[in-house]
PDB file of C-alpha atoms in Angstrom:
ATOM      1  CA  UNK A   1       0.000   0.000   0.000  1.00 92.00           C
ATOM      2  CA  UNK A   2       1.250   3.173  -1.396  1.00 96.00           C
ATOM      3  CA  UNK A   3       1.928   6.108   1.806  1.00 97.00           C
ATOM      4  CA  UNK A   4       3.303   9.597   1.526  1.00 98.00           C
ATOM      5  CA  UNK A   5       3.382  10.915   5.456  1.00 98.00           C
ATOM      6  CA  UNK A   6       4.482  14.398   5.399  1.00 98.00           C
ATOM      7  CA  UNK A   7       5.679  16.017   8.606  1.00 98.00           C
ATOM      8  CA  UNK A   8       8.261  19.710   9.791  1.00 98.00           C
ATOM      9  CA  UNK A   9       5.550  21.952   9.001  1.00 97.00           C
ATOM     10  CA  UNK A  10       4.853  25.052  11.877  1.00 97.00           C
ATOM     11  CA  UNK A  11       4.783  28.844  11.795  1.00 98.00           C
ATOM     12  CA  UNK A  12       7.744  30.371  11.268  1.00 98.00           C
ATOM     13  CA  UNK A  13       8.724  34.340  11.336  1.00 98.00           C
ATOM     14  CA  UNK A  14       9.912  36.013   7.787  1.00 98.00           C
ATOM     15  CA  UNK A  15      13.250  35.018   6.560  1.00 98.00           C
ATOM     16  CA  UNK A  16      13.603  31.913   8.798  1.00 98.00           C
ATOM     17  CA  UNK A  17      13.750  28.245   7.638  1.00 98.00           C
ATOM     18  CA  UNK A  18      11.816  24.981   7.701  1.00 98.00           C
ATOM     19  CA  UNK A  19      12.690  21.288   6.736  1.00 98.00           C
ATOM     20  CA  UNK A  20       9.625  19.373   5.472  1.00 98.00           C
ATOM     21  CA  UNK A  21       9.913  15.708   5.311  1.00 98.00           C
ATOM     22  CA  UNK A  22       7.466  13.265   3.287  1.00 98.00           C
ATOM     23  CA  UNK A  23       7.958   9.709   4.161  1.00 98.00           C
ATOM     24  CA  UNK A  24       7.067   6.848   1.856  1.00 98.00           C
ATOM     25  CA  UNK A  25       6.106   3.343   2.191  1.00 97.00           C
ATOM     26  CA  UNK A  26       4.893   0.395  -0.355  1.00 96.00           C
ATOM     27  CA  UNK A  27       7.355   1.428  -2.573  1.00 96.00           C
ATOM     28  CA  UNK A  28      10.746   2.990  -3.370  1.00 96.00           C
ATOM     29  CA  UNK A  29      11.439   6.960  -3.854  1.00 94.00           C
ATOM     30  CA  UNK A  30      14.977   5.727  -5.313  1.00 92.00           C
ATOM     31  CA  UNK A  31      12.461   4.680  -8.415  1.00 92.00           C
ATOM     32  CA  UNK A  32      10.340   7.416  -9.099  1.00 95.00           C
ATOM     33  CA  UNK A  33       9.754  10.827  -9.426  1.00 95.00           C
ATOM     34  CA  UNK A  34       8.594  12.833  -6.174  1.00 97.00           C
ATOM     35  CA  UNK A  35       6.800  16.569  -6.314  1.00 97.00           C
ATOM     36  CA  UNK A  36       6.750  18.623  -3.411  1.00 98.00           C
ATOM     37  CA  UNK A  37       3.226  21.118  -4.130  1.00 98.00           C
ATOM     38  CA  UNK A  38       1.442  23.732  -1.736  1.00 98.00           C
ATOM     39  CA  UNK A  39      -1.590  25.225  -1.840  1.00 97.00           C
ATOM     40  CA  UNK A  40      -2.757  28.171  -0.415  1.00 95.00           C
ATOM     41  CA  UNK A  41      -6.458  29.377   0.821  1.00 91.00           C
ATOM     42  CA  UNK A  42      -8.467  30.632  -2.257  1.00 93.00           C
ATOM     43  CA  UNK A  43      -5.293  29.206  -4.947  1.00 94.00           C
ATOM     44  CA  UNK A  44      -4.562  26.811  -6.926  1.00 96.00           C
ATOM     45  CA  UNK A  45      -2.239  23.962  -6.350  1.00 96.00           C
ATOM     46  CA  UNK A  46       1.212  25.013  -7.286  1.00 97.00           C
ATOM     47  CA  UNK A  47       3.919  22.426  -8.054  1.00 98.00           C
ATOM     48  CA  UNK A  48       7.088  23.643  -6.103  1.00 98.00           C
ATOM     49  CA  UNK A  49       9.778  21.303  -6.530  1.00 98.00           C
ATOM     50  CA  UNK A  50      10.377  18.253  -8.510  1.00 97.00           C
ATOM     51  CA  UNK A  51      13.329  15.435  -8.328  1.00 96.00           C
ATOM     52  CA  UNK A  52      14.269  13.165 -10.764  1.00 93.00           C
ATOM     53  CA  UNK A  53      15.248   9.229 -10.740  1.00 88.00           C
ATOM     54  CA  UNK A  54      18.442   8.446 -12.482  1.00 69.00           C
ATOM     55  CA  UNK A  55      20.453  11.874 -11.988  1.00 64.00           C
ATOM     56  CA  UNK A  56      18.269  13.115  -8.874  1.00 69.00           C
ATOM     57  CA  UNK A  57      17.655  16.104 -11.377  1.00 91.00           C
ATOM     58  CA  UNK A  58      15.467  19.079  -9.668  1.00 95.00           C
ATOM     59  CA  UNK A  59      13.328  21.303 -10.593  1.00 96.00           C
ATOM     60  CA  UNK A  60      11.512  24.248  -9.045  1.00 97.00           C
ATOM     61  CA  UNK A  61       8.821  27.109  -9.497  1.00 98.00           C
ATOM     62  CA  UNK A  62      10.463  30.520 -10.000  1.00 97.00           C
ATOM     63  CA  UNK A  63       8.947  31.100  -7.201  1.00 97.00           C
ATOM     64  CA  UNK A  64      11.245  29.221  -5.034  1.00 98.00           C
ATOM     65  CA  UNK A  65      14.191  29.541  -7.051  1.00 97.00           C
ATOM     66  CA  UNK A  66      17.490  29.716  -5.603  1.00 97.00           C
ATOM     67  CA  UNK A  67      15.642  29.456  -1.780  1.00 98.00           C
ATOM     68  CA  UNK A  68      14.300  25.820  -1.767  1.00 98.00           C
ATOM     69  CA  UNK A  69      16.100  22.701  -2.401  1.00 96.00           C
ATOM     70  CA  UNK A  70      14.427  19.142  -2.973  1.00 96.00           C
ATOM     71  CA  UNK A  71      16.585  16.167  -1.866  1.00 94.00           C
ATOM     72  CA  UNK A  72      15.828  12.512  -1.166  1.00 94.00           C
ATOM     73  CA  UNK A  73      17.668   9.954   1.006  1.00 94.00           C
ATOM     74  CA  UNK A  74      17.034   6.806  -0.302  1.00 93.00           C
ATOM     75  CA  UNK A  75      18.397   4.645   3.174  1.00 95.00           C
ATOM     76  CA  UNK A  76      15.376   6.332   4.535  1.00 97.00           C
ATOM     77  CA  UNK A  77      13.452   6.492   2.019  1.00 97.00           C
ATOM     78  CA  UNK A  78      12.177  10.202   2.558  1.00 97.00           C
ATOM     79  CA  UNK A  79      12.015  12.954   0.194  1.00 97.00           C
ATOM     80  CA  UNK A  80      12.952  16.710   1.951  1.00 97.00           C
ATOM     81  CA  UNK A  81      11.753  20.056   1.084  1.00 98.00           C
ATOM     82  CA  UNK A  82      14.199  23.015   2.549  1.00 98.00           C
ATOM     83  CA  UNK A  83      13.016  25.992   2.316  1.00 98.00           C
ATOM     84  CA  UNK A  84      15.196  29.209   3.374  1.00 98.00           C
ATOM     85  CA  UNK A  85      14.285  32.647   3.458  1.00 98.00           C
ATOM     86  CA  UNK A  86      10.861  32.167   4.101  1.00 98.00           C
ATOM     87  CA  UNK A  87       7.959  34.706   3.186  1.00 98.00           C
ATOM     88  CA  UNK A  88       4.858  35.425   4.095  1.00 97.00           C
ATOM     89  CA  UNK A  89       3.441  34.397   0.080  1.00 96.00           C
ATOM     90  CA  UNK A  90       5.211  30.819   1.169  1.00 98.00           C
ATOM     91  CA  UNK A  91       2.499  30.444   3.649  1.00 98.00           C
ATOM     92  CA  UNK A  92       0.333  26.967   2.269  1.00 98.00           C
ATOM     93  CA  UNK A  93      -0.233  23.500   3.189  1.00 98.00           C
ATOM     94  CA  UNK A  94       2.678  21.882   1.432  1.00 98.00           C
ATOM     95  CA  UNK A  95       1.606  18.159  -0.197  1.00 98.00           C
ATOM     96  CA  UNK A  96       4.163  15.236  -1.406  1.00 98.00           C
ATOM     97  CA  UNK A  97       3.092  13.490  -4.408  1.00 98.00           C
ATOM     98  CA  UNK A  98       4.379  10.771  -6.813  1.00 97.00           C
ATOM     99  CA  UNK A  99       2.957   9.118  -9.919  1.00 95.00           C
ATOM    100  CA  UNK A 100       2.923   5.193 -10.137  1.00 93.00           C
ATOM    101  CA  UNK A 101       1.738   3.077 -12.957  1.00 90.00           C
ATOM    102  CA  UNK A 102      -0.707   5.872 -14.286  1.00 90.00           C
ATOM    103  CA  UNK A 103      -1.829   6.666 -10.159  1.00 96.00           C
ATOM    104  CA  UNK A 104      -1.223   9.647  -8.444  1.00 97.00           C
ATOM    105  CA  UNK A 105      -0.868   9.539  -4.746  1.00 97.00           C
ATOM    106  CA  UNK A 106      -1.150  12.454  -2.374  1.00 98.00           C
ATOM    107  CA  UNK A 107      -0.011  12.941   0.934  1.00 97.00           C
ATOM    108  CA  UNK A 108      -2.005  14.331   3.381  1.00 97.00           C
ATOM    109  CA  UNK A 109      -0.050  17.791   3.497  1.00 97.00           C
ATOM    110  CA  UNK A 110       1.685  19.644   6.600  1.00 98.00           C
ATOM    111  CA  UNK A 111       1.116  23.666   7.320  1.00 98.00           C
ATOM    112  CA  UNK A 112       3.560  25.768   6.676  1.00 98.00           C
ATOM    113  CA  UNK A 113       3.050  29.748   7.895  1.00 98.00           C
ATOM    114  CA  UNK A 114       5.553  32.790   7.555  1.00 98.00           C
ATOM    115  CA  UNK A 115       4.107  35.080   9.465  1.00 97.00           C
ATOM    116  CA  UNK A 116       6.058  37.904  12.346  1.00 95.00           C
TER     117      UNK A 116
END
């Protein structure tokens, strides 16, 4: 059974940093493609960060560019978010997601608020 626990979301003052964490069971993150997405009140989803199989290539919004990193440890087989300088606009509930065999599965998100 596919499971995407995500977990290191909190409220956190403007400029500061937060490492989310999305856990994942019944099946490998060393073998597939992992999104980090958030979604604030009254938006649309917004796909944040992306990382890659073979090279562990990344992606991320221009949004987040240059402040968040996507990494995975494959021993634990967890997928991280950082996210540095923090603003107030990062404020969502920030969701891990993969694609397997044509299904997508969604974790159940963790809060995330920049706010002094």
């Amino acid at each position: 059974q596919v499971q995407l626990v995500e977990s290191g979301g909190g409220l956190v003052q403007p400029g500061g940093s937060l490492r989310l964490s999305c856990a994942a069971s019944g099946f490998s993150v060393s073998s597939y493609i992992l999104r980090w997405y958030r979604q604030a009140p009254g938006k649309e989803r917004e796909l944040v960060a992306t990382i890659g199989v073979s090279d562990s290539s990344t992606t991320y919004a221009d949004s987040v560019k240059g402040r968040f990193t996507i990494s995975r440890d494959n021993t634990k087989n967890t997928v991280y978010l950082q996210m540095n300088s923090l603003k107030p606009e990062d404020t969502a509930v920030y969701i891990c997601n993969t694609r397997l065999f044509l299904t997508s599965y969604w974790g159940q998100g963790t809060q995330v608020t920049v706010s002094s």
